[in-house]
Coordinates of C-alpha atoms and ligand atoms in Angstrom, one line a residue:
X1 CA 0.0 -10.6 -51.3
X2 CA 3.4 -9.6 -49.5
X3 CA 6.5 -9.0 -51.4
X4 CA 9.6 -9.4 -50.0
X5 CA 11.5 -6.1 -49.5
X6 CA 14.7 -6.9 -51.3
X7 CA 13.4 -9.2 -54.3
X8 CA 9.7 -7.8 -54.4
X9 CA 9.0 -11.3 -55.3
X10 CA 5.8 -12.5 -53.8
X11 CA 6.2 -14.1 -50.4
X12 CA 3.7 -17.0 -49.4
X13 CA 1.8 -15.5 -46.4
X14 CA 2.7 -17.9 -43.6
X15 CA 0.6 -20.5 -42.7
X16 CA -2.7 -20.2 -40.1
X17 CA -2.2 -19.9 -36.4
X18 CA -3.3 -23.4 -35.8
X19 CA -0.4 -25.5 -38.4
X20 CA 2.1 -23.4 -37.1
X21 CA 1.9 -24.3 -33.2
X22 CA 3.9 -26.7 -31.8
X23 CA 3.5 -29.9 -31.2
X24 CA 3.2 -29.1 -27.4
X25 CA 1.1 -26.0 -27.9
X26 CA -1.4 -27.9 -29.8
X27 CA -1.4 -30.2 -27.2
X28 CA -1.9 -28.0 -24.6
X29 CA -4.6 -26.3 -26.4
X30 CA -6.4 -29.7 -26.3
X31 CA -5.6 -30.8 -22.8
X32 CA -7.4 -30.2 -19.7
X33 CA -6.6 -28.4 -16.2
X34 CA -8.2 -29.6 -13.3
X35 CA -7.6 -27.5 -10.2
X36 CA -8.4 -29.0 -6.8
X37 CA -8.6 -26.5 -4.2
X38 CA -8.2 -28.8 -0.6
X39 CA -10.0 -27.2 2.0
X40 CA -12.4 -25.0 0.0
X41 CA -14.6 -23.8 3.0
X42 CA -11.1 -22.3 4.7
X43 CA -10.4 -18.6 4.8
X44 CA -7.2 -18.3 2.6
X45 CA -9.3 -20.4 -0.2
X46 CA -12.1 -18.3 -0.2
X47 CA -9.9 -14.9 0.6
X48 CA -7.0 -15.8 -1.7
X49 CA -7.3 -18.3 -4.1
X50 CA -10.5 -18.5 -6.0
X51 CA -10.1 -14.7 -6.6
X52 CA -6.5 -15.4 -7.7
X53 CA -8.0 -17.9 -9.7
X54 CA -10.8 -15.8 -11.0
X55 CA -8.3 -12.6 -12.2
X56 CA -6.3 -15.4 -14.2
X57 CA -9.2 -16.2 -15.5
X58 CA -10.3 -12.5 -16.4
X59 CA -6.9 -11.8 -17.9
X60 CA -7.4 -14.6 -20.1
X61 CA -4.6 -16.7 -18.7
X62 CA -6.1 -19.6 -17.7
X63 CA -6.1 -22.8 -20.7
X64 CA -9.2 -23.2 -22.3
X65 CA -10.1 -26.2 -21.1
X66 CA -10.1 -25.4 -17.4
X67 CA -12.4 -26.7 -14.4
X68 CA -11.8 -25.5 -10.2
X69 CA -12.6 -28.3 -7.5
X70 CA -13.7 -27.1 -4.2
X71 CA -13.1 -30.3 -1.7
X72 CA -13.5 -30.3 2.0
X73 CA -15.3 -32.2 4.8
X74 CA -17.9 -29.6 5.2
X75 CA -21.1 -30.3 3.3
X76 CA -22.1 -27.8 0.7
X77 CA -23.7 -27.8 -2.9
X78 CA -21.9 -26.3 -6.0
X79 CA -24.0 -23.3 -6.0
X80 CA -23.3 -22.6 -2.3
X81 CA -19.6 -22.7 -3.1
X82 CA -20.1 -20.7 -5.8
X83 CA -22.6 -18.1 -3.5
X84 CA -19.5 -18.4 -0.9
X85 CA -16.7 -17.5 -3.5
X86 CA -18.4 -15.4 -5.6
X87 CA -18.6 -12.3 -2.3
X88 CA -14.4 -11.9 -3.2
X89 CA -14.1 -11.8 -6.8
X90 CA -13.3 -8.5 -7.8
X91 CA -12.5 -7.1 -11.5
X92 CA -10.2 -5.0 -10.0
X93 CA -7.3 -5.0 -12.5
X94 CA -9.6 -4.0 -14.9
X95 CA -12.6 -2.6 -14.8
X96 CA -14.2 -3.5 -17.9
X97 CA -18.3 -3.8 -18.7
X98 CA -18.0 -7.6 -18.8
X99 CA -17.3 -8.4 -15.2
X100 CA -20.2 -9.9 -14.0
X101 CA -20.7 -11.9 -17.6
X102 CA -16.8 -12.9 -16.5
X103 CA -18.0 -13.9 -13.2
X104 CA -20.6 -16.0 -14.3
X105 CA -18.4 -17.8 -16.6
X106 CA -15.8 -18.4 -14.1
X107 CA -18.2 -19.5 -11.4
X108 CA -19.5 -21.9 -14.0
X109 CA -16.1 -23.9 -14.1
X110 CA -16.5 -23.8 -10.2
X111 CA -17.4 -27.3 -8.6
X112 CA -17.4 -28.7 -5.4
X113 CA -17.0 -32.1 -3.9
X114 CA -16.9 -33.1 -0.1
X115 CA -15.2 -35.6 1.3
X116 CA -12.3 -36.5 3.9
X117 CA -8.7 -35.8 3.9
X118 CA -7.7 -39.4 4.2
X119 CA -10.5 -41.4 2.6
X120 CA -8.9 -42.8 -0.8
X121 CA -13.2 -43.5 -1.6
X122 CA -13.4 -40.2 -1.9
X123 CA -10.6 -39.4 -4.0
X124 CA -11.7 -42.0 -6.4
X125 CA -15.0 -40.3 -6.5
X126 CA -13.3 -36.8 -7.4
X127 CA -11.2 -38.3 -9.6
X128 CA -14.3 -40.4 -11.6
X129 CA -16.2 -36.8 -11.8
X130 CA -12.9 -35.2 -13.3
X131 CA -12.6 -37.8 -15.5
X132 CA -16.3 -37.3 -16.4
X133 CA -15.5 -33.6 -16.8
X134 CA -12.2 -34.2 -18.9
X135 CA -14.0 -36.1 -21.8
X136 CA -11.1 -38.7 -22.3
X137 CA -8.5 -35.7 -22.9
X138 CA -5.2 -35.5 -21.9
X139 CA -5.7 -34.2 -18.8
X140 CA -3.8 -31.9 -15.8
X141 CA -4.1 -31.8 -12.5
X142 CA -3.0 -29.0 -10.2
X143 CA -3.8 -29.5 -6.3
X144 CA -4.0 -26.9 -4.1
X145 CA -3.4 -27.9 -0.5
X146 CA -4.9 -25.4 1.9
X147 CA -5.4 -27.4 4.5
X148 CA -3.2 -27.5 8.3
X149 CA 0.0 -28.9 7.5
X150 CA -0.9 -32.2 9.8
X151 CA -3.3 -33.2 6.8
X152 CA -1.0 -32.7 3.4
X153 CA 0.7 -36.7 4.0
X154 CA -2.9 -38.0 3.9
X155 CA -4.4 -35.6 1.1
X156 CA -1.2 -36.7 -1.0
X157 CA -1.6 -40.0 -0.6
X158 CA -5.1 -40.5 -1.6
X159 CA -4.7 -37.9 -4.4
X160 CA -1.6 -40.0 -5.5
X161 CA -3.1 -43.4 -5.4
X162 CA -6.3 -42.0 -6.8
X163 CA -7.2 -38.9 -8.4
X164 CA -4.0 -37.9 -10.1
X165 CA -3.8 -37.7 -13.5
X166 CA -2.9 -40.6 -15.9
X167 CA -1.8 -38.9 -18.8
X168 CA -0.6 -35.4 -18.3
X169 CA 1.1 -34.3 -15.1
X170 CA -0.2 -34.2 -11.5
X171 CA 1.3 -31.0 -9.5
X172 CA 0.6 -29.9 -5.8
X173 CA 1.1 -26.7 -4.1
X174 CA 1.8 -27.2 -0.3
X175 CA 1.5 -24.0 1.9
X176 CA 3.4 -22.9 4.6
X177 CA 4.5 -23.7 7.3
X178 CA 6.9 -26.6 6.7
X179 CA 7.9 -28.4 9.6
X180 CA 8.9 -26.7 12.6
X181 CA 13.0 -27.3 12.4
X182 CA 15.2 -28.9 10.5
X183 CA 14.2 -32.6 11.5
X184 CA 10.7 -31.9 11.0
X185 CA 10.2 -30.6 7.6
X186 CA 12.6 -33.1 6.9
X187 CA 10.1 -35.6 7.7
X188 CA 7.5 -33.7 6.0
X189 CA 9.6 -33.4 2.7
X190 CA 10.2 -37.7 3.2
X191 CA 6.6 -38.1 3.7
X192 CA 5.7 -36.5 0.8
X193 CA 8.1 -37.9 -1.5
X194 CA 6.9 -41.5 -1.0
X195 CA 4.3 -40.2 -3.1
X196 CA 5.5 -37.2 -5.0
X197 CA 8.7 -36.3 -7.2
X198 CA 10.4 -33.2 -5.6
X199 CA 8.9 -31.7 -9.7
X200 CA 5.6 -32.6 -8.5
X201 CA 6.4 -30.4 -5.1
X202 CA 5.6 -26.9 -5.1
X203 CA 6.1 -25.1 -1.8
X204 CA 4.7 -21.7 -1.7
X205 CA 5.3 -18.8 0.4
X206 CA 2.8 -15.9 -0.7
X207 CA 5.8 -13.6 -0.3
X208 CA 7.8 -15.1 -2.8
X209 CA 5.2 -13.8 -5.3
X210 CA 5.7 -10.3 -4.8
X211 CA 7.2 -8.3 -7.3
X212 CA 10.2 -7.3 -5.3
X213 CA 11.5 -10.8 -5.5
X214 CA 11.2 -10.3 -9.7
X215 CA 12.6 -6.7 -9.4
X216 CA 15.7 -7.4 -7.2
X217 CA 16.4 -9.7 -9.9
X218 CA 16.4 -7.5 -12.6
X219 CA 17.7 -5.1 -10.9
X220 CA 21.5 -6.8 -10.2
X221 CA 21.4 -8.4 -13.6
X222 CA 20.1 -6.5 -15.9
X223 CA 21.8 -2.9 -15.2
X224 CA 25.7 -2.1 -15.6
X225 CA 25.5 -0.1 -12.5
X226 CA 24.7 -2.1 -9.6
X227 CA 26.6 -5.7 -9.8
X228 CA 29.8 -4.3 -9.8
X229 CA 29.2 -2.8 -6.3
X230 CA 27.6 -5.9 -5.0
X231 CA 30.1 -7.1 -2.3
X232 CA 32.2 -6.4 0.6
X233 CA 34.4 -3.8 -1.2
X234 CA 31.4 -1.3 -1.5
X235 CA 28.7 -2.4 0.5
X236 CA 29.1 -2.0 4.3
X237 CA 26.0 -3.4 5.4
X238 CA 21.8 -4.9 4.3
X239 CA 19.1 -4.6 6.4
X240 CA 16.1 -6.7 5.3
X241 CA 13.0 -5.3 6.9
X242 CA 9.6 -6.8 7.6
X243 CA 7.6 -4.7 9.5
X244 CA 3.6 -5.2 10.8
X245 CA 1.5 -2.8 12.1
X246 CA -1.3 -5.1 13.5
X247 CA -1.0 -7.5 16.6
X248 CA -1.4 -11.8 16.1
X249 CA -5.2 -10.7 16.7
X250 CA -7.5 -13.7 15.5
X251 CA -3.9 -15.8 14.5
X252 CA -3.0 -16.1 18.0
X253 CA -3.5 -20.3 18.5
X254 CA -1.7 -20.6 14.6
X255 CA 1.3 -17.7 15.9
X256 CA 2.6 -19.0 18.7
X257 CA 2.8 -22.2 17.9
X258 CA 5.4 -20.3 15.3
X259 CA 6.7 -17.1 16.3
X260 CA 7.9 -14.9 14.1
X261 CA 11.5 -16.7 13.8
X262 CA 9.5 -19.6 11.7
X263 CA 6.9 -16.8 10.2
X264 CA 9.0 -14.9 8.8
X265 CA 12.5 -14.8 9.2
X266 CA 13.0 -18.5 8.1
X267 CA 10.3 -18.6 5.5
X268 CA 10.8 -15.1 4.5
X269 CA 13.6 -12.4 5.2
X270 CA 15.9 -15.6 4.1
X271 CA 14.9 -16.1 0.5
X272 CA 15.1 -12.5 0.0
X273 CA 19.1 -12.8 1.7
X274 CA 19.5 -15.3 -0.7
X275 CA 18.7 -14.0 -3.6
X276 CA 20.3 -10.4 -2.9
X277 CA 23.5 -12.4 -2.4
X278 CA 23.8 -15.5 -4.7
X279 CA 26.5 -15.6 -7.0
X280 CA 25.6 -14.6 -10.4
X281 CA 23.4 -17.6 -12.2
X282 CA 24.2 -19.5 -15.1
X283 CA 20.5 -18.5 -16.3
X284 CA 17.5 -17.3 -15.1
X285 CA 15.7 -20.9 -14.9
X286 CA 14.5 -22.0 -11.8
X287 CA 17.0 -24.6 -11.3
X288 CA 19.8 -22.5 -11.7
X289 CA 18.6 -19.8 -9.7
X290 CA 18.1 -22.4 -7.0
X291 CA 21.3 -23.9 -7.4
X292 CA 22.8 -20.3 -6.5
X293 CA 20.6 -20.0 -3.3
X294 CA 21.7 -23.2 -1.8
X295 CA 24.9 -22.4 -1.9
X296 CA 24.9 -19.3 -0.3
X297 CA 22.1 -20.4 2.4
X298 CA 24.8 -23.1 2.8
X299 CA 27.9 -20.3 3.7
X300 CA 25.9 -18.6 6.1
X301 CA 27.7 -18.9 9.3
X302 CA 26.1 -20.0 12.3
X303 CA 24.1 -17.5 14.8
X304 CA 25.1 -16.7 17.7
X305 CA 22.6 -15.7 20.5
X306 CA 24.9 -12.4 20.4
X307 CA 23.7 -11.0 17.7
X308 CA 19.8 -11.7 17.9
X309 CA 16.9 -10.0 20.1
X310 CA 14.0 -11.0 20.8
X311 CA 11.0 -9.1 21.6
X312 CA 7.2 -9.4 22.0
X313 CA 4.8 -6.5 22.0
X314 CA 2.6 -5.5 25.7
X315 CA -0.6 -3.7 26.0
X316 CA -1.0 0.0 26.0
X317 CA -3.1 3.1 25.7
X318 CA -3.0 6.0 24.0
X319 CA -5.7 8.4 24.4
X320 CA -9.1 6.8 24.5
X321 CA -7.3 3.9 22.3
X322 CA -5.9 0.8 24.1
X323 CA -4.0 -2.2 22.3
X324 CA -3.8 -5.4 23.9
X325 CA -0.3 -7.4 24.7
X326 CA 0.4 -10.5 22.8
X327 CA -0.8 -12.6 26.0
X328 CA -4.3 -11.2 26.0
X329 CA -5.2 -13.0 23.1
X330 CA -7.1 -16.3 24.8
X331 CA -5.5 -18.6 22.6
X332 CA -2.0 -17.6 24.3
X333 CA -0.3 -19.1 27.2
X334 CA -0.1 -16.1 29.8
X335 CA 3.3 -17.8 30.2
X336 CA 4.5 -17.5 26.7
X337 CA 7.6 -16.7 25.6
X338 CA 7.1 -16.7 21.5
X339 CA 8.4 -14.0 19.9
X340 CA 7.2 -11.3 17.9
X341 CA 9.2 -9.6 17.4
X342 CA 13.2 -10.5 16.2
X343 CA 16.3 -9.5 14.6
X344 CA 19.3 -11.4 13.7
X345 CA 22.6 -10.1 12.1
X346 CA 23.9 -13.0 9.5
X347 CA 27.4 -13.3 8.2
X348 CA 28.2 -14.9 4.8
X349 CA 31.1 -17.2 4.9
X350 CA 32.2 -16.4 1.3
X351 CA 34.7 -14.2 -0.8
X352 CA 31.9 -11.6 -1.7
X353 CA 30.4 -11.1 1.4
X354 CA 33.3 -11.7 4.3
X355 CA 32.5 -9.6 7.4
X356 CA 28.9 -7.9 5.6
X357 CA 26.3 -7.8 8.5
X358 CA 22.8 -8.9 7.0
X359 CA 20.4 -8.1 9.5
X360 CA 17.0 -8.9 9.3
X361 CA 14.4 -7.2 11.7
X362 CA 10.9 -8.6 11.4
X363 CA 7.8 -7.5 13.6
X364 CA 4.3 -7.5 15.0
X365 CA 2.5 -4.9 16.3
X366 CA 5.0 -1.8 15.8
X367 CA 4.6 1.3 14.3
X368 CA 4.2 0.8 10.7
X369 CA 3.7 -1.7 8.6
X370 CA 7.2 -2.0 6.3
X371 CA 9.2 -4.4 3.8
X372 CA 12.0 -3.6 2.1
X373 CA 15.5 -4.2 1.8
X374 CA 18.1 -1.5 2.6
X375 CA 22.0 -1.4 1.4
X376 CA 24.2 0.8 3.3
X377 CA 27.4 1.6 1.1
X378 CA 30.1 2.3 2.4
X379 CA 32.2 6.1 2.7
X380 CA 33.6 7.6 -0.3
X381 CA 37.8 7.1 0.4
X382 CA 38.9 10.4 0.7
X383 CA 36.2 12.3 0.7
X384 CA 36.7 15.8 -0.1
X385 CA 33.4 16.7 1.5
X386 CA 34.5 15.4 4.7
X387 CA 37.4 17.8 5.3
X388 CA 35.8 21.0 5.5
X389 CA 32.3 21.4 6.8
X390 CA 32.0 17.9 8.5
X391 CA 28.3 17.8 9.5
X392 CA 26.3 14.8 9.3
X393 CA 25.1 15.0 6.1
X394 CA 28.2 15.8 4.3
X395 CA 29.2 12.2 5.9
X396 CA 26.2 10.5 4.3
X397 CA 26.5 7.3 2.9
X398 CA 24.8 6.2 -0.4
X399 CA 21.7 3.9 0.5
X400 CA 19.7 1.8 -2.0
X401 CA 16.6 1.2 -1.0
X402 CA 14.3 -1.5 -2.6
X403 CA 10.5 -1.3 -0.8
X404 CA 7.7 -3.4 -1.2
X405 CA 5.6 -1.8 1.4
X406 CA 4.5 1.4 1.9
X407 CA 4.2 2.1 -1.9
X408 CA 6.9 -0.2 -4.3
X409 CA 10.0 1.6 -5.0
X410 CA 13.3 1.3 -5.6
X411 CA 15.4 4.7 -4.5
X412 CA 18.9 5.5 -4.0
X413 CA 20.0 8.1 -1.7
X414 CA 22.7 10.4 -3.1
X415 CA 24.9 13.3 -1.8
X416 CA 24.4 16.3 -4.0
X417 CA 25.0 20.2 -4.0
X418 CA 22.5 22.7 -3.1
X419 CA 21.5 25.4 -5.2
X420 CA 23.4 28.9 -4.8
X421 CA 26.2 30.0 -3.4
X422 CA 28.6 27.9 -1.3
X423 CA 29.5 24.3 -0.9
X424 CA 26.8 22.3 0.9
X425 CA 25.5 19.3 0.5
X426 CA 22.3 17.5 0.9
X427 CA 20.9 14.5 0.8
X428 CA 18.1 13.3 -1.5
X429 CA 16.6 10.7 -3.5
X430 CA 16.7 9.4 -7.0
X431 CA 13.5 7.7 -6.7
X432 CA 11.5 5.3 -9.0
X433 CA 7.9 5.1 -7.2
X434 CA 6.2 2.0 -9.3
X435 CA 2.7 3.7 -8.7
X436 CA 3.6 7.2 -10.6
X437 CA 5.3 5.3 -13.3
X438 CA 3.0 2.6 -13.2
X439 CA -0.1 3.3 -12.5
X440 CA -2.1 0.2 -13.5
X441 CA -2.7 -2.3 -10.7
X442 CA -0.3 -5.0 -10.3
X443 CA -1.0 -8.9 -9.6
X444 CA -1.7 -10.4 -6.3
X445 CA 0.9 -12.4 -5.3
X446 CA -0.9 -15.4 -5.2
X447 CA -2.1 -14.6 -9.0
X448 CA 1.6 -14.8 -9.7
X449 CA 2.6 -18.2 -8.1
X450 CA -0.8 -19.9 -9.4
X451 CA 0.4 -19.0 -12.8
X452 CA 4.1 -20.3 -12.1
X453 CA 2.4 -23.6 -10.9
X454 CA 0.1 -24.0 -14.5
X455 CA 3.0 -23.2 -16.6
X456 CA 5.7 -25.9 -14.0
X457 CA 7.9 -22.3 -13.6
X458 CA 9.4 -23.4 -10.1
X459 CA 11.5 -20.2 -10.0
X460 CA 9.5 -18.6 -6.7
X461 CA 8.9 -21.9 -5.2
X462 CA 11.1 -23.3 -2.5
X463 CA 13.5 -26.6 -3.4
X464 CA 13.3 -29.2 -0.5
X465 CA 17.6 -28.7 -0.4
X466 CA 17.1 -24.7 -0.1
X467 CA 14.2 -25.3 2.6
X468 CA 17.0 -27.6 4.6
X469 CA 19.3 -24.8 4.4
X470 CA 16.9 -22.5 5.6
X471 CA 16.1 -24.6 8.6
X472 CA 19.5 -24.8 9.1
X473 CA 20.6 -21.6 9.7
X474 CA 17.3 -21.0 12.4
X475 CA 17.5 -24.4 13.9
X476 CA 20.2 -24.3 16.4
X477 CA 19.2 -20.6 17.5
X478 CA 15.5 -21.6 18.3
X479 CA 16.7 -24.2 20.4
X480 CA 19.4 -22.3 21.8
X481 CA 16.3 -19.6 22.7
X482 CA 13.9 -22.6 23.4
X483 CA 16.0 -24.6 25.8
X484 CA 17.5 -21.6 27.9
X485 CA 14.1 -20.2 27.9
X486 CA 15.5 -16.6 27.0
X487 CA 12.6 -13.9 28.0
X488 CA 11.8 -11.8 25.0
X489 CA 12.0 -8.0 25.7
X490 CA 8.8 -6.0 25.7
X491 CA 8.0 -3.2 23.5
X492 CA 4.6 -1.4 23.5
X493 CA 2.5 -2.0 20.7
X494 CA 2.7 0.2 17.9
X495 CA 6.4 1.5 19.0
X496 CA 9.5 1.0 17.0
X497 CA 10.1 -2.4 19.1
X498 CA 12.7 -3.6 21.7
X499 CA 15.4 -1.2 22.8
X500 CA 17.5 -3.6 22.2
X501 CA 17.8 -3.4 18.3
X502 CA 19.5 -0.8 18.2
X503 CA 22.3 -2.1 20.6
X504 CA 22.3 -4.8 17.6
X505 CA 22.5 -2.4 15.0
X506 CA 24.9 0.1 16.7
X507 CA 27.5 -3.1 17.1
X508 CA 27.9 -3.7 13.9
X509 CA 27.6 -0.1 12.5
X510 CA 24.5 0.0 11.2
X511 CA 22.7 3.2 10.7
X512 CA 18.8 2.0 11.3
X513 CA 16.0 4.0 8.9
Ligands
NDP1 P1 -8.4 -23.0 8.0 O1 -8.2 -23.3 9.4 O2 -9.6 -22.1 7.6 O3 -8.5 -24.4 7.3 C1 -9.0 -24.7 6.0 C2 -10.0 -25.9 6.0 O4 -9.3 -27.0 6.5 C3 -11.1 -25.6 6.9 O5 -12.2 -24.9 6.3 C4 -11.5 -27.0 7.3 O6 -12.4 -27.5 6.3 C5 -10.2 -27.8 7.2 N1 -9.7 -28.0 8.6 C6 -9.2 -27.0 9.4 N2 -8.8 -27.6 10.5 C7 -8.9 -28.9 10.4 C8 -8.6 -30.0 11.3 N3 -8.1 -29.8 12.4 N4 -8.9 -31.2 10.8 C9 -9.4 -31.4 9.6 N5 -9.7 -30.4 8.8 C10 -9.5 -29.2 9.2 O7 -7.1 -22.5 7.4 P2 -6.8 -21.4 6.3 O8 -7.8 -21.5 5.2 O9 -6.7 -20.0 6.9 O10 -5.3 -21.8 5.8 C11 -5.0 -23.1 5.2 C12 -3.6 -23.4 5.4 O11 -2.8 -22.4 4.8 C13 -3.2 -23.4 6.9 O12 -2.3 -24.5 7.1 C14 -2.4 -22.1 7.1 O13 -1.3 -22.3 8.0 C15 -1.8 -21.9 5.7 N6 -1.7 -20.4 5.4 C16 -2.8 -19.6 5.5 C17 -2.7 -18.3 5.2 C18 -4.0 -17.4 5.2 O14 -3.9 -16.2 4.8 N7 -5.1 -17.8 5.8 C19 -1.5 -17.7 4.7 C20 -0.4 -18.6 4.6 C21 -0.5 -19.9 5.0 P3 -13.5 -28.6 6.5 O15 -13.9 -28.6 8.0 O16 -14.6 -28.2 5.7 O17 -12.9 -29.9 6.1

C-alpha cells in the first residue's frame, strides 16, 4: 500500500486502467475503424499507403478494432491484394524479430472488394460486408480516395448514400490535385459538399506531412529567440526552395496537364509561406492555425508577370550520359509550353511583412534535389566589421536555414572571429543535423497524415477557404502565362535552371544559395 508523503496515511491505490478511461476512450476502445482504400490496384496505394498503414500498425497505433478495404474495378481475390501489398511493407522503423508475425497480422485485417466508382450496388455491398465485419459496434469509417480526381464526386456519392457509417463518423481523404484554378476546385469543393461536411473533408498534400511543417512551428513559438526577429524590421528576405533532380519521366501525361505552378508552388511552397508568416495563433488547434493562414494567403498581393520566370528543362549529354528534354517524353505535346520549372517573388500586404520579397523557386530536372526554406536577415546597423577590412565575408548577413532535403536541419549562419591573431571574421554554421542528434528513423509523411485523419487532427490538411486563397494568388498569373502564351526559358537538365532566376533574385536583393 502507498502512503501519502506528507500524512503517511495510507492512500487507496487508484482504480484499474479500464474504470478510469473516459467515457470517450472506452468508447473508442470498443468502436471499429474501417479504412477503405479507393483504387487499391494504383501505384500510390500499393507504394504509399498500405505500408503507411502497416507501420501504424507495427507502432501500435492503429485502434484495436481495425479492418483495411482494398476497392477498385480491377478483379482480384483478398490474398492477391494481400500477395500485391505485402512486396512494400517494410519494418523499417524498427527492426524487431516480430516482423513477419506483424505482417501477417496486418495483412490479415487486409480485404478487398471490386467494384465501380459510381455504382451505389456496389457500395451497398462493401458497406453490408463492413457491417458484417463490425459486429453491430459503433463503427468508423475512414475513405481513402486514390483515385484521378474526375472520379472523387461519384465515389463520394455512393459512399455517402451507402457505405458510410451510421453511428460513428464517416471521414474521406481526397488527394491532390484539386481543381485546376480557382473556379474549378471551387466546383470540386461544391460537388463534394452536397454530400460531405467540410469536417468530413480532408485534403492531403503528402508534403504537409513532413516534419518541417511541425518544426517550423515549433521553432517560431516555442523559442524566445526567433519571433521577435520575424518581420520586416530584421528580416530582408525568404526563399522557399523546392528543388528535383529527376525529369517528369513516367509522370509526363499527369505533369503537364499541371505544371509545376499547380504541382508545387500552389499546393506546396504556399502552405509553407503561410505558415512561416501567419500571425501568431490563438492556439495550436487546427482551426486556429487555419484561421491565421487564410488571412495571410488573403494579404498576399497580386503577381505580376514581372517578377516570375518560367523555365522548362532540354536534353543534354554529358559524357556517355544523355538526359532527355521535357518534350521527349511521348505523352508531351512537342509544342508544350508547361513549365517546369518556376519562380515567383510574393509580397505580403501586411504590417509585418510590407516590402519582404518571398520568393519561391521550385524545379524539375536540375542539379540537386532540395527543400528548404531560407531567411536572409538583414545587415547589422553600424557594423563595426564593415569599416575596416570590408571583404565579403565581413559583410555577411545572418541566414537561417530550415532543410528538409538533403538531410533535415535547421542551421543558422553566423559571423564569428577566427582563432589567433588579428581581427577576421568568418562565416560558419550553428547547425542542428536531425540525423546526428536523432538517429532513429522518422515517419513517412503519409504515416503522419493517416494518423491525423484517425484521430480528426485537421492541422496538416487544407480548409476549402485556405485552398481558395491559394488558387487565388496563382489563378490570374496562369492565365496571364496561359493566354499570352509566354515561352518558358530552357535550362539543360541537371543545371541550376533558367538564367533568368537570378535576374529575379538580383532585383530584389536576394543573395541565391
Ligand atoms: P493510378 O493512375 O495508378 O490510379 C489508381 C487506380 O484508379 C488505378 O489502379 C485504377 O484502378 C483506377 N483508375 C485509374 N484511371 C482510371 C480511369 N481513367 N477511370 C477509372 N479508374 C481509373 O494513380 P495513382 O495510384 O498513382 O494515384 C492516385 C491519385 O493520387 C491520382 O489522382 C494522383 O494524381 C494522386 N497522387 C498520386 C501520387 C503518387 O505518388 N502516385 C502522389 C500525389 C497524388 P482500377 O482500374 O482497378 O479501377
Amino acid at each position: 500500500t502507498r502512503t501519502h508523503p506528507l500524512t503517511n496515511n495510507p492512500v487507496k491505490t487508484p482504480p484499474e486502467k479500464e474504470s478510469s478511461l473516459t467515457f470517450k476512450e472506452s468508447q473508442e476502445e470498443e468502436s471499429t475503424l474501417g479504412i477503405v482504400v479507393i483504387g487499391a490496384s494504383g501505384d500510390l496505394a500499393r507504394n504509399k499507403i498500405f505500408p503507411a498503414l502497416f507501420a501504424l500498425f507495427y507502432e501500435d497505433h492503429l485502434p484495436e478494432n481495425f479492418m483495411i478495404f482494398g476497392y477498385a474495378r480491377s478483379t482480384m481475390t483478398h490474398d492477391e491484394l494481400r500477395k500485391s501489398i505485402s512486396k512494400n511493407l517494410t519494418c523499417r522503423i524498427d527492426k524487431r524479430e516480430n516482423c513477419n508475425e506483424k505482417m501477417d497480422q496486418f495483412l490479415k485485417r487486409c480485404f478487398y472488394h471490386s467494384g465501380q466508382y459510381s455504382s451505389e450496388e456496389h457500395f451497398l455491398e462493401l458497406d453490408k460486408i463492413l457491417k458484417e465485419k463490425e459486429a453491430g459496434r459503433c463503427s468508423n469509417r475512414l475513405y481513402y480516395l486514390a483515385i484521378p480526381p474526375s472520379l472523387f464526386v461519384d465515389v463520394v456519392r455512393c459512399a455517402r448514400r451507402r457505405a458510410s457509417s451510421l453511428s460513428g463518423w464517416t471521414r474521406v481523404i481526397v488527394e491532390k490535385p484539386f481543381g485546376r484554378d480557382l473556379e474549378s476546385s471551387r466546383e470540386l469543393t461544391r460537388s463534394l459538399r452536397q454530400y460531405l461536411s467540410e469536417d468530413e473533408i480532408f485534403r492531403i498534400d503528402h508534403h504537409l506531412g513532413e516534419e518541417l511543417f511541425e518544426n517550423l512551428l515549433a521553432l517560431r513559438f516555442s523559442n524566445l529567440v526567433f519571433e521577435p526577429l520575424w518581420s520586416r524590421d530584421y528580416i530582408r528576405n525568404v526563399q522557399l526552395i523546392f528543388s528535383d533532380d529527376l525529369g517528369t519521366e513516367g509522370q509526363g501525361r499527369y505533369f503537364d496537364n499541371y505544371g509545376i505552378i499547380r504541382d508545387i508552388l500552389q499546393n506546396h511552397l504556399i502552405h509553407l509561406l503561410a505558415l512561416f508568416a501567419m500571425e501568431t495563433p490563438v492556439s495550436l488547434d487546427a482551426e486556429d492555425i487555419r484561421n491565421e493562414k487564410v488571412k495571410v494567403l488573403r494579404s498576399i498581393k497580386p503577381l505580376s508577370l514581372q517578377d516570375v520566370v518560367v523555365g522548362q528543362y532540354k536534353g543534354c549529354s554529358e559524357g556517355n550520359a544523355s538526359y532527355p528534354a521535357y518534350t521527349d517524353d511521348p505523352t508531351v505535346s512537342k509544342n508544350s509550353l508547361t513549365p517546369t520549372f518556376a519562380a515567383a517573388t510574393l509580397f505580403i500586404n501586411n504590417a509585418r511583412w510590407d516590402g519582404v520579397p518571398f520568393m519561391m523557386i521550385a524545379g524539375k530536372a536540375l542539379q540537386s534535389k532540395r527543400a528548404e526554406i531560407r531567411v536572409q536577415f538583414r545587415h547589422v546597423p553600424g557594423n563595426l566589421y564593415n569599416r575596416n577590412s570590408g571583404t565579403d565575408l565581413d559583410k555577411a548577413t545572418n541566414e537561417l536555414v530550415i532543410r528538409v532535403q538533403p538531410d533535415e536541419a535547421i542551421y543558422l549562419k553566423i559571423n564569428n572571429k577566427v582563432p589567433g591573431l588579428g581581427k577576421r571574421l568568418d562565416c560558419s554554421d550553428l547547425n542542428l543535423l536531425f540525423k546526428t542528434r536523432y538517429p532513429s528513423e522518422g515517419p513517412d509523411a503519409y504515416e503522419r497524415l493517416l494518423l491525423d485523419a484517425t484521430k480528426g487532427e485537421r492541422r496538416l490538411f487544407i480548409r476549402s477557404d485556405e485552398l481558395d486563397a491559394a488558387w487565388a494568388v496563382f489563378t490570374p498569373l496562369m492565365k496571364k502565362l496561359e493566354l499570352r502564351k509566354v515561352q518558358p526559358e530552357l535550362y539543360p537538365y541537371g543545371s541550376e535552371g533558367p538564367v533568368g532566376v537570378h535576374y529575379l533574385a538580383a532585383k530584389h536583393n536576394i543573395r541565391c544559395a
